[in-house]
XYZ file of C-alpha atoms in Angstrom:
597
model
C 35.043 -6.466 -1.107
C 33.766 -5.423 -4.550
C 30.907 -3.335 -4.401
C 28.409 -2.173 -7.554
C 28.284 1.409 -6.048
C 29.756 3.023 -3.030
C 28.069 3.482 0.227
C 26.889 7.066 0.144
C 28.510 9.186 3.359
C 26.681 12.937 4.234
C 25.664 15.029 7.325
C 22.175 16.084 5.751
C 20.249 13.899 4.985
C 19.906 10.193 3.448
C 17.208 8.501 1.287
C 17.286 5.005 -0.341
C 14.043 3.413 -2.104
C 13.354 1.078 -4.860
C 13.438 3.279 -7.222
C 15.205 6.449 -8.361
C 12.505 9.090 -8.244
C 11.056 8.149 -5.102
C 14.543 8.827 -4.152
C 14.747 11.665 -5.426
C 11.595 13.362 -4.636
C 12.009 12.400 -1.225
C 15.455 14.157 -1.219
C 13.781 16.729 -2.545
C 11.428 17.341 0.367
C 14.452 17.393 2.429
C 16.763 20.558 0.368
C 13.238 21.930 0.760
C 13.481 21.999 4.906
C 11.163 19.067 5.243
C 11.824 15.907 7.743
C 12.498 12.357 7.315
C 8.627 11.919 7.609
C 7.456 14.458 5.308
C 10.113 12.712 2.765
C 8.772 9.476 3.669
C 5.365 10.425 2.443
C 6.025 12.445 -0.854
C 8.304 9.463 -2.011
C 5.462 6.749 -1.157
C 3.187 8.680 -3.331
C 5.836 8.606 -6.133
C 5.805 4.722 -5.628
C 2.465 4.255 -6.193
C 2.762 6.039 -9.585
C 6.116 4.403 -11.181
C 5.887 1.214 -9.378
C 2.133 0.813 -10.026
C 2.718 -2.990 -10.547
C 3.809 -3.383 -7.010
C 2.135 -1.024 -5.019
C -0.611 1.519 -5.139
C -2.481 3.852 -2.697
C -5.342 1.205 -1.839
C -2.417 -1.376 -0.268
C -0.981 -1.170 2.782
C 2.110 -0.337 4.559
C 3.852 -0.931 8.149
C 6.411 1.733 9.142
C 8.406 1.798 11.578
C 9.677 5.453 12.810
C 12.471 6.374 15.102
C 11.959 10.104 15.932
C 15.193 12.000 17.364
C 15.460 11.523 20.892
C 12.107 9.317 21.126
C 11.180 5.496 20.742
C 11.010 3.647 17.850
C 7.248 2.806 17.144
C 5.218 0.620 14.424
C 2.816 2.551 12.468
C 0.282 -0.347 11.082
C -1.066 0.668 7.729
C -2.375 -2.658 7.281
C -6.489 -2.944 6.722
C -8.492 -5.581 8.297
C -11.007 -8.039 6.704
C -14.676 -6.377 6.161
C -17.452 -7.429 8.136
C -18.554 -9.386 5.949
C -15.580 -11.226 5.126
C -16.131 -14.479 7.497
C -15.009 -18.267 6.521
C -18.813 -19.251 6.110
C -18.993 -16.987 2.990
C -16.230 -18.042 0.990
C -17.003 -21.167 1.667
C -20.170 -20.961 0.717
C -18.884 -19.744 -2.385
C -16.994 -23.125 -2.231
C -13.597 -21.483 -1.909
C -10.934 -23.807 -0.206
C -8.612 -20.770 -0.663
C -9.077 -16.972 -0.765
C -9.011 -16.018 -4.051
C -5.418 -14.247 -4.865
C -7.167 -11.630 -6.716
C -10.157 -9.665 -7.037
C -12.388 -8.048 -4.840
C -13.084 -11.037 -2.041
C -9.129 -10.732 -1.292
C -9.711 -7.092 -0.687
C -8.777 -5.912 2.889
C -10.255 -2.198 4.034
C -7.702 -0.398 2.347
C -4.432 0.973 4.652
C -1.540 2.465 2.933
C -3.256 6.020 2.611
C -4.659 6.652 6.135
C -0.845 5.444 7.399
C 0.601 7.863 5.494
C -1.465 10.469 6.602
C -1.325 9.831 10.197
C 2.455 10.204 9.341
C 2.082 13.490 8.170
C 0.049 14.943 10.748
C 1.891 13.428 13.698
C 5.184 14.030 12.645
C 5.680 15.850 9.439
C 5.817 19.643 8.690
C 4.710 19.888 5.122
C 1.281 20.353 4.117
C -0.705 18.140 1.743
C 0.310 19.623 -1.382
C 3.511 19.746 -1.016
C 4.335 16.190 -0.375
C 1.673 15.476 -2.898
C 3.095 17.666 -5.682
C 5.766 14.861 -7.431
C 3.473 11.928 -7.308
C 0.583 14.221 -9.180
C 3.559 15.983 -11.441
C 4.520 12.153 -12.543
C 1.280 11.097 -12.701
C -0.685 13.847 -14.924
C 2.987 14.642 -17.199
C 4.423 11.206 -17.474
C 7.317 9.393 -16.409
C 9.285 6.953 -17.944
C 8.425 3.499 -17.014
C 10.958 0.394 -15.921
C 10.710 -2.334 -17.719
C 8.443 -4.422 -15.492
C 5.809 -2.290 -15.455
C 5.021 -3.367 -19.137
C 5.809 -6.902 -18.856
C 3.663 -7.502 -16.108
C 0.866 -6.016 -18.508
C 1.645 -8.283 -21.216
C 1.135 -11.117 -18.888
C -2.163 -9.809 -17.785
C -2.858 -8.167 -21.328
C -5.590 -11.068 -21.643
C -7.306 -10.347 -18.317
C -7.646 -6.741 -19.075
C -9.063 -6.770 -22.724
C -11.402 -9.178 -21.742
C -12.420 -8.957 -18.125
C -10.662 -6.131 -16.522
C -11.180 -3.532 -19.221
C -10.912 -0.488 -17.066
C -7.796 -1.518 -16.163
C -6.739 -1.967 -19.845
C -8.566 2.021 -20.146
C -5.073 2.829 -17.859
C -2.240 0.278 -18.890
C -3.023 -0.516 -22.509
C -3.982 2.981 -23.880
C -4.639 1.769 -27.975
C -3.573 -1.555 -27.184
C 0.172 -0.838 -26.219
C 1.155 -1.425 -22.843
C 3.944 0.578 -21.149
C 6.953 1.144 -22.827
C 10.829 1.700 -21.320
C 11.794 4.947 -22.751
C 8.215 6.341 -23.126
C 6.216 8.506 -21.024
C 3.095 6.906 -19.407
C 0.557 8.932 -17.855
C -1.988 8.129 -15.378
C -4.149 10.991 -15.526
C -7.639 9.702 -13.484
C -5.080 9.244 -10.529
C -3.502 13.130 -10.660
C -7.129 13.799 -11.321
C -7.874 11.857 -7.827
C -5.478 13.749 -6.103
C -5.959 16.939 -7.607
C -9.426 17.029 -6.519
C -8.830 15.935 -3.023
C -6.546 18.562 -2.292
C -9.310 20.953 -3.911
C -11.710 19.142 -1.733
C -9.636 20.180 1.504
C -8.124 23.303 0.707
C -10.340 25.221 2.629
C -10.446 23.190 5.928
C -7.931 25.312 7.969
C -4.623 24.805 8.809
C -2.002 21.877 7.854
C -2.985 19.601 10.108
C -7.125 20.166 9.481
C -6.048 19.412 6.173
C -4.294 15.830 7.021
C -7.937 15.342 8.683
C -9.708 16.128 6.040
C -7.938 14.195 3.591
C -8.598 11.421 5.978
C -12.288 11.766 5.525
C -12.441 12.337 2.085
C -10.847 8.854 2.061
C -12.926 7.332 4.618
C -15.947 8.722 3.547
C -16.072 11.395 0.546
C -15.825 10.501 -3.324
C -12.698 8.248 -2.604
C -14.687 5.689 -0.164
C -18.005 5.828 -2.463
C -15.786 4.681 -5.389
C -13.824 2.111 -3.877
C -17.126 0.819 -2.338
C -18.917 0.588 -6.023
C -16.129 -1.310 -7.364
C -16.187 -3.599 -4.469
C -19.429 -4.619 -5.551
C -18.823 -5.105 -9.385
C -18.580 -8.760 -10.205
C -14.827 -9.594 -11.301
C -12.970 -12.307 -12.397
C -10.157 -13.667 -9.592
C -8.364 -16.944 -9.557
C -11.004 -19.081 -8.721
C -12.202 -18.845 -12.338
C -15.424 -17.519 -11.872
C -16.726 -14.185 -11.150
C -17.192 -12.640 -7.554
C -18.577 -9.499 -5.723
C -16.428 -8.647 -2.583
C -17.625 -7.850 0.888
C -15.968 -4.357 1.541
C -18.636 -1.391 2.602
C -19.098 2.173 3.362
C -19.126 1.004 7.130
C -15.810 -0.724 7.129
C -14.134 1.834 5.531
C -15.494 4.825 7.581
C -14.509 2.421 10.933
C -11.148 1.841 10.290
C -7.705 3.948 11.008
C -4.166 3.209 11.133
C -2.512 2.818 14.723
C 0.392 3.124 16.158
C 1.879 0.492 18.985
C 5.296 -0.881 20.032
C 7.785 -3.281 17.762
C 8.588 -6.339 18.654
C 12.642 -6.393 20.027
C 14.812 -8.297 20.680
C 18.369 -7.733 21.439
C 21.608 -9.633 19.761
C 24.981 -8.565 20.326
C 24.884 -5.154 21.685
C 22.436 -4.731 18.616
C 18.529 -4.471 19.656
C 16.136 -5.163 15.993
C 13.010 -3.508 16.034
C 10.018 -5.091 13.751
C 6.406 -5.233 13.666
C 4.594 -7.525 15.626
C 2.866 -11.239 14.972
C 0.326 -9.783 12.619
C 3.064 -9.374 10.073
C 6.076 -11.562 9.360
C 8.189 -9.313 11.431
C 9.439 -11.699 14.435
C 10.634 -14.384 11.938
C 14.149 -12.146 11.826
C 14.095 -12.136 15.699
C 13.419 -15.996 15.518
C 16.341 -16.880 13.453
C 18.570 -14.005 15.746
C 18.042 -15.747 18.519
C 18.730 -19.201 16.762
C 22.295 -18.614 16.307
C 24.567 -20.048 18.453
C 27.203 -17.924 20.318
C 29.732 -18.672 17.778
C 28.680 -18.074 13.776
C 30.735 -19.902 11.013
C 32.750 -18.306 8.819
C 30.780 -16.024 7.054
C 29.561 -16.666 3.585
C 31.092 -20.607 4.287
C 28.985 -23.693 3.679
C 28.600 -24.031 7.455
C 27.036 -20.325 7.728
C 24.544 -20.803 4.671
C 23.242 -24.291 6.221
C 23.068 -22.523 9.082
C 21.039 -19.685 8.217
C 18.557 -21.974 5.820
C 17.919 -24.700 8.762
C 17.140 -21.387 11.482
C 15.314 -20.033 8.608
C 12.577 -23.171 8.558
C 12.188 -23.538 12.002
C 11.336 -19.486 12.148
C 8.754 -20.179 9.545
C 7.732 -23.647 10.481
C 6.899 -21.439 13.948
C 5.024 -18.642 11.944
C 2.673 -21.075 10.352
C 1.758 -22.277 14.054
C 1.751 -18.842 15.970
C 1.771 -15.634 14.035
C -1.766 -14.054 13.448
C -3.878 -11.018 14.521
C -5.277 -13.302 16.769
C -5.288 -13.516 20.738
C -2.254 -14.253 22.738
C 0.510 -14.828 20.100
C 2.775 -16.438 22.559
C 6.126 -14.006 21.312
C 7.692 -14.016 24.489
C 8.077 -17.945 24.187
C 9.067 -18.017 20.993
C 11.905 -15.520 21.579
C 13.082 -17.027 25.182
C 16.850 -18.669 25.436
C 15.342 -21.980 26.948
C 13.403 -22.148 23.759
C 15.232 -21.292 21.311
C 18.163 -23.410 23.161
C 15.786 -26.601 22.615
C 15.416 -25.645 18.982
C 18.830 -24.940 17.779
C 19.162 -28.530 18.974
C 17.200 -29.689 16.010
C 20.008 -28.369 13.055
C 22.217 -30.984 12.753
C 24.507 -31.459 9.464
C 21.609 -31.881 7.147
C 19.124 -30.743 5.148
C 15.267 -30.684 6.604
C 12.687 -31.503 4.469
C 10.162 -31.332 7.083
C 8.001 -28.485 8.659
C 8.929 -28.450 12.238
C 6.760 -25.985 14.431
C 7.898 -25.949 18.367
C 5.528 -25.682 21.386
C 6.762 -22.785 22.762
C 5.546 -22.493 26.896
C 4.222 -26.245 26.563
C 1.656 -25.357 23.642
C 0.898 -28.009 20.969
C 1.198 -26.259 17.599
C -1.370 -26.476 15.039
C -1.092 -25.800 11.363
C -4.295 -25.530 9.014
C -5.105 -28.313 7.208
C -3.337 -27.282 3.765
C 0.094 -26.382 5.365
C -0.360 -30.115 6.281
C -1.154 -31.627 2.581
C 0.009 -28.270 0.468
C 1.199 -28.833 -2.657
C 4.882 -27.898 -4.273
C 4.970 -24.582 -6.128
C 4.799 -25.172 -9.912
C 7.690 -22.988 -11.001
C 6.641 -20.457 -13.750
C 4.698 -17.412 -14.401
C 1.010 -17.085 -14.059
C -1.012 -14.064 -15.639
C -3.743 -15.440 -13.575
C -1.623 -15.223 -10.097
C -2.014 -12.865 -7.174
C -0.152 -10.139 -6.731
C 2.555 -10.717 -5.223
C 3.203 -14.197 -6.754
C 2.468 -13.066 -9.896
C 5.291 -10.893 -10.122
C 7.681 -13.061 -7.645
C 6.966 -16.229 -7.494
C 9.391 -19.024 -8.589
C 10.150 -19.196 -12.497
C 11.226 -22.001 -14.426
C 15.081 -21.455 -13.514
C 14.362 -20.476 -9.986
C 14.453 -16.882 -9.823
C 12.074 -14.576 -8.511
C 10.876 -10.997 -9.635
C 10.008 -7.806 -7.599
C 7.027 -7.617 -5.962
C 6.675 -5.109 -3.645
C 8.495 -1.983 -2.674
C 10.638 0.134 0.519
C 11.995 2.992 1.268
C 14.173 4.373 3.991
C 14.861 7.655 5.616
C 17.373 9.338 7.584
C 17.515 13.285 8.246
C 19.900 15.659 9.634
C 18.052 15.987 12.909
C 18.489 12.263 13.257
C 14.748 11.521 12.677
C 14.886 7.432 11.231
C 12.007 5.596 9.128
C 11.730 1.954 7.325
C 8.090 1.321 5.236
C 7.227 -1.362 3.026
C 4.718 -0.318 0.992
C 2.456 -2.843 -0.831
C -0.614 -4.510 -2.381
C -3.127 -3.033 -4.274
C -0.910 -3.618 -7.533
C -2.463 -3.100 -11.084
C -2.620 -6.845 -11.434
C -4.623 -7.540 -7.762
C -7.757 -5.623 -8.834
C -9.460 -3.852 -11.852
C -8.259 -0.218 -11.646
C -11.143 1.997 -10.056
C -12.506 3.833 -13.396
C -12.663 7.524 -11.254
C -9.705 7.315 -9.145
C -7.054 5.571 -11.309
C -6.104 2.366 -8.882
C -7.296 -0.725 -7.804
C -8.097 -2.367 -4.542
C -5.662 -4.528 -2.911
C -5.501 -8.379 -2.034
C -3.640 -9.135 1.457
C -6.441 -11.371 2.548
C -5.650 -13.950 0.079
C -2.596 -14.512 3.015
C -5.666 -15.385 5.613
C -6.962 -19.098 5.887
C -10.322 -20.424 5.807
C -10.443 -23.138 8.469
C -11.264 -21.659 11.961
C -9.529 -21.055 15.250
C -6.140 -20.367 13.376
C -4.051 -17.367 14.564
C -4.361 -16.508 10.919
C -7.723 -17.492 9.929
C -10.131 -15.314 8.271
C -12.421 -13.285 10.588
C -13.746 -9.881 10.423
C -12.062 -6.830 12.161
C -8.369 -8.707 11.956
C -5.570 -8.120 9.736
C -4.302 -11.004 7.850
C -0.691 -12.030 8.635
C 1.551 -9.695 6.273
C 4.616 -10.487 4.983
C 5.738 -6.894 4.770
C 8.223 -6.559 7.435
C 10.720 -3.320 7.366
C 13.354 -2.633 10.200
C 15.010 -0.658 12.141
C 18.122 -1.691 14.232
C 19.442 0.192 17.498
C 22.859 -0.088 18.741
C 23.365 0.449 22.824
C 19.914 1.536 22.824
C 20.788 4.423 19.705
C 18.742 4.043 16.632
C 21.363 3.585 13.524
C 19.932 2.074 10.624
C 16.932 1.271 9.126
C 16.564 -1.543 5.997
C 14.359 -3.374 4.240
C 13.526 -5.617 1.241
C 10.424 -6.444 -1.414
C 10.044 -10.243 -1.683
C 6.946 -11.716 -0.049
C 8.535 -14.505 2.120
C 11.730 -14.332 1.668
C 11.820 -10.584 3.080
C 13.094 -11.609 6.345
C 15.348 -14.266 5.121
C 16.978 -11.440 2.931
C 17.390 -8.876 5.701
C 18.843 -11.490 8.309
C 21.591 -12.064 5.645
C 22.058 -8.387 4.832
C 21.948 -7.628 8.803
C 25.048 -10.422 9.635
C 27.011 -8.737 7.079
C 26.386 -5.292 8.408
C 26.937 -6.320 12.352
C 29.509 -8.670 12.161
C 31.517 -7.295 9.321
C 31.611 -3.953 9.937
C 34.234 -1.475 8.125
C 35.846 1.912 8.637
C 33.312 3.691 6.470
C 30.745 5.102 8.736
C 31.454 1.511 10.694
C 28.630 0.087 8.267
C 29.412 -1.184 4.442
C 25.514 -1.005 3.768
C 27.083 -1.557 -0.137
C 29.106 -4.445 0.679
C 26.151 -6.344 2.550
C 23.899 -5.754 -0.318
C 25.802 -6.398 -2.925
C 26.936 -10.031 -1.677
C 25.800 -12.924 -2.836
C 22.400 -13.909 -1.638
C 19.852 -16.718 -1.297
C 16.734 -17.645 -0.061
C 14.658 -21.315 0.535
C 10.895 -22.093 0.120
C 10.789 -24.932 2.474
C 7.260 -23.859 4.242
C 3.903 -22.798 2.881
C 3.858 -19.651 1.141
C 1.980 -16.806 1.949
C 0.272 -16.030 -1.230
C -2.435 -17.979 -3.713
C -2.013 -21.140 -4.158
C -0.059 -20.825 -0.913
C 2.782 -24.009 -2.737
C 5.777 -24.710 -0.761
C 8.954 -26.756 -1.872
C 10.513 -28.858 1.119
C 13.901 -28.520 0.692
C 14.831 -25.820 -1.947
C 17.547 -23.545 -1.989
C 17.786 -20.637 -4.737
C 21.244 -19.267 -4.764
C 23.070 -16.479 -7.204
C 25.668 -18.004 -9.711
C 27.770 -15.699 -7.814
C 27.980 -18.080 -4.597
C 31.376 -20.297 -4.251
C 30.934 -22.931 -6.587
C 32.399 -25.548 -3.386
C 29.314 -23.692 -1.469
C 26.926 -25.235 -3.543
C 28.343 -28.470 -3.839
C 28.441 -29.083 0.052
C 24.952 -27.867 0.357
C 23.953 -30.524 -2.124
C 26.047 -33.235 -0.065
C 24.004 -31.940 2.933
C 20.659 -32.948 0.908
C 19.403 -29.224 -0.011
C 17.592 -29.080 -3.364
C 20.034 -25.942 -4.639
C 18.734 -24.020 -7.749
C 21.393 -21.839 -9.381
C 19.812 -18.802 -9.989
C 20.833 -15.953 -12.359
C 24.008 -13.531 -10.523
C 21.856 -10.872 -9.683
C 18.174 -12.123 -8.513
C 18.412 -12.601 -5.084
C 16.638 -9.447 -3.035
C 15.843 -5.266 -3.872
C 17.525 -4.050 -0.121
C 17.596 -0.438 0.894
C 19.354 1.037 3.896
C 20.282 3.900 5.404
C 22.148 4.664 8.599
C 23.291 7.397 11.160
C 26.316 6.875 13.006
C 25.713 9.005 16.217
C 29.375 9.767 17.383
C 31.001 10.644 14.034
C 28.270 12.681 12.749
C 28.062 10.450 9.573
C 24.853 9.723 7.960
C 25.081 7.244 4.993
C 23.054 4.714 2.501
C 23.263 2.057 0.012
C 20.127 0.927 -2.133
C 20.657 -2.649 -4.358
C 21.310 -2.807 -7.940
C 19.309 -5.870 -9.033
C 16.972 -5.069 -11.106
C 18.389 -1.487 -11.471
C 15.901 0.494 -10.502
C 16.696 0.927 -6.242
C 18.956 3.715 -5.710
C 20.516 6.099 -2.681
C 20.560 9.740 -2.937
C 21.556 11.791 0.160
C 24.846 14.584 0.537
């Protein structure tokens, strides 16, 4: 199979992100003796400075870790709605919807406290060190990818008029980022540079971490996150709101750690976050597939893979939440998924088809029921997320988010999907050089939901990294940007890995992101206006010509989609026998690359 790049092979240590010098710094922490985790960490920070349009500090994250010789556990860096974030507010706002940007969609912020916790628990670097490239980019410059500047354009509007401290940062004397050009965000290397000042003198490494932690929670961090909170701003609604985020919720709050959701396919066993996030949808559509799979790539194995696909989702709609008693158990179970699998037949759905998994009667909110089809094209005025990735007029999507994977020497394994908190969710915070984040614009505002808005729970993410065991051995870890289609992405990518596997390393990570992907929009989205488009199919001009037709004959609405559009996948992997640690990162958009030796 052609391949854009080859799949990297070492013994020392692996990295793959979205883009290069996250990579790189991360490698960098490993010549330098760190661990996967401390690697982890120094590259996230490196994200939030040169991919600020897709993540930043004041997001959120879910990891999920595999330490050497221990169990692979979820590390949930994703914030919960304030205490005063409850359904009779923004409805008494006269919200239908929560806004998809601005400070009402802002969760307590959980990207930094995750990464922390990280660091404490399982790194060995201090604070500076893994800080030192993010603050080096930051204060000095680095030269921006192209989106950076074109999602400024689009909001260039919004920031001269409304947002102007974010135009302060992104359109220094009117110009917005430039390819080629430095750009420097010096209030955030400022922010940075005085917490580390701020904690220098609090002991030892890990007094530090906890420090840092309440400098965040509680110091000049919280106290400026909190005043912009409470500036009036413009969101999507049109008008101009105040959100509900206080001192209280964000000295209250902490990332946790608990158990992934499993579930075992083929000798394979895929780890992912629980029900709160989007996670289980790729153990859904595993345990879907019939014994036998069609040939891969055929028209048979697409169909296949879209119709599993929106019954998964159809099922998230119903179940998945931060709420009580997410029957998972049900929804993974042979009898059940036996009964469903019953439902694909030789054509295309067009409806949205939750189960009743253990004799339950599904129930979807009220817009799921009526919602709307996605307008395809670009909105400066969109949230996050579907500003920069959902549909455009010739079906394509853009980036939106970002991963990065990690695999060390001493076999010490990590996936994260950092997020939220982009430049275009929030206006920048004047003193610390980033804005607050939006995730709660993927909460609903009709009651008794397992996804409805309510205080203390986290809204249902669609950030959703992985890591996949084989006979019980952790061996690769993966993960994609791209909202909703995340898990559709990574089920694709995971097929070609497990049931295609070659003599290098006995995983062509390159090969199985390189192929020809696709993705389908046939449930509500998770992201303002929350559109959905019964039916559709977006496939690369690289897919079999005869593929497409017989889809069509089957009744899916196919979109031809530019040859390279489909997904931003990392990997990395550790073959336990041979020794062989390896990696692969994706070329669209040609930013996401693998370093390792």
């Amino acid at each position: 199979m052609f391949t854009t790049r080859p799949t990297l092979q070492g013994t020392f240590g692996m990295v793959s992100s979205t883009h290069w010098l996250a990579s790189q710094s991360a490698m960098a922490v490993l010549e330098d003796g760190g661990n996967a985790y401390d690697a982890a960490v120094a590259g996230a920070f490196v994200l939030h400075v040169v991919e600020p349009h897709l993540n930043g500090p004041a997001g959120e994250v879910p990891i999920l870790l595999a330490p050497a010789g221990g169990e692979v556990r979820v590390l949930c860096g994703q914030g919960v709605a304030p205490a005063g974030a409850t359904i009779e507010h923004y409805r008494g706002l006269g919200l239908d919807l929560v806004p998809g940007t601005g400070p009402l969609a802002a969760t307590v912020p959980g990207a930094f406290d995750a990464w922390m916790l990280l660091l404490r628990d399982h790194g060995t670097k201090s604070l500076t060190d893994v800080l030192k490239y993010a603050i080096g980019y930051a204060e000095d410059g680095h030269a921006c990818v192209e989106n950076v500047g074109a999602t400024v354009e689009a909001v260039r509007e919004l920031f001269e008029t409304e947002w102007t401290t974010s135009a302060d940062v992104y359109l220094p004397d009117g110009k917005s980022p430039r390819p080629g050009a430095l750009f420097r965000n010096p209030a955030l290397a400022a922010t940075w540079q005085r917490l580390l000042a701020e904690v220098a003198g609090a002991g030892d490494r890990e007094a530090q971490i906890e420090a840092a932690r309440e400098v965040w929670r509680s110091g000049f961090i919280a106290e400026a996150l909190v005043r912009q909170a409470g500036r009036p701003t413009m969101d999507t609604s049109g008008e101009r709101h105040t959100g509900t985020l206080t001192a209280a919720d964000l000295a209250s709050w902490s990332a946790s750690y608990e158990a992934p959701a499993t579930y075992d396919w083929n000798g394979w066993t895929l780890c992912k976050a629980g029900p709160w996030s989007q996670g289980p949808v790729l153990l859904q559509q595993l345990a879907l597939l019939p014994p036998e799979l069609p040939a891969y790539r055929s028209a048979d194995y697409v169909h296949l893979l879209i119709e599993g696909c929106k019954l998964a989702m159809a099922d998230r709609e119903a179940w998945y939440g931060d709420a009580d008693a997410v029957p998972l158990d049900d929804l993974l179970s042979a009898e059940y998924n036996a009964a469903r699998r019953r439902l694909i037949d030789g054509k295309a759905s067009y409806e949205l088809r939750p189960g009743s998994p253990g004799g339950r009667a599904p129930r979807l909110c009220e817009h799921a029921r009526v919602v709307a089809p996605a307008e395809p094209g670009f909105d400066p005025m969109g949230a996050g997320e579907p500003t920069v990735a959902r549909l455009t007029a010739d079906g394509g999507t853009r980036g939106d988010t970002c991963h990065l994977d990690v695999v060390d020497r001493w076999g010490n394994m990590i996936a994260a999907t950092p997020s939220g908190g982009w430049l275009q969710s929030n206006p920048v915070v004047p003193e610390l050089g980033f804005p607050l984040g939006t995730r709660l614009q993927m909460t609903w505002l009709e009651a008794g939901l397992p996804n409805s808005l309510a205080p203390g729970r986290r809204p249902r993410t669609t950030l959703t990294p992985s890591i996949a065991l084989r006979d019980g051995v952790p061996v690769l870890a993966f993960g994609t940007p791209g909202g909703d289609q995340q898990d559709q992405w990574q089920l694709h990518f995971f097929l070609a890995v497990a049931t295609r596997a070659k003599a290098r390393g006995g995983l062509d990570l390159q090969g199985a992101i390189d192929a020809p992907n696709w993705h389908n929009d046939s449930f509500p989205g998770s992201f303002y206006p929350r559109g959905m488009r019964p039916g559709s199919v977006t496939v690369e001009s690289r897919m079999d010509e005869a593929v497409v037709e017989e889809l069509r004959r089957r009744g899916h609405d196919v979109t031809v989609g530019d040859a390279w559009s489909e997904g931003r996948l990392c990997a990395v992997a550790r073959d336990p026998e041979a020794g062989i640690l390896s990696a692969a990162a994706n070329p669209r958009g040609m930013q996401g690359y693998a370093v390792g030796r």
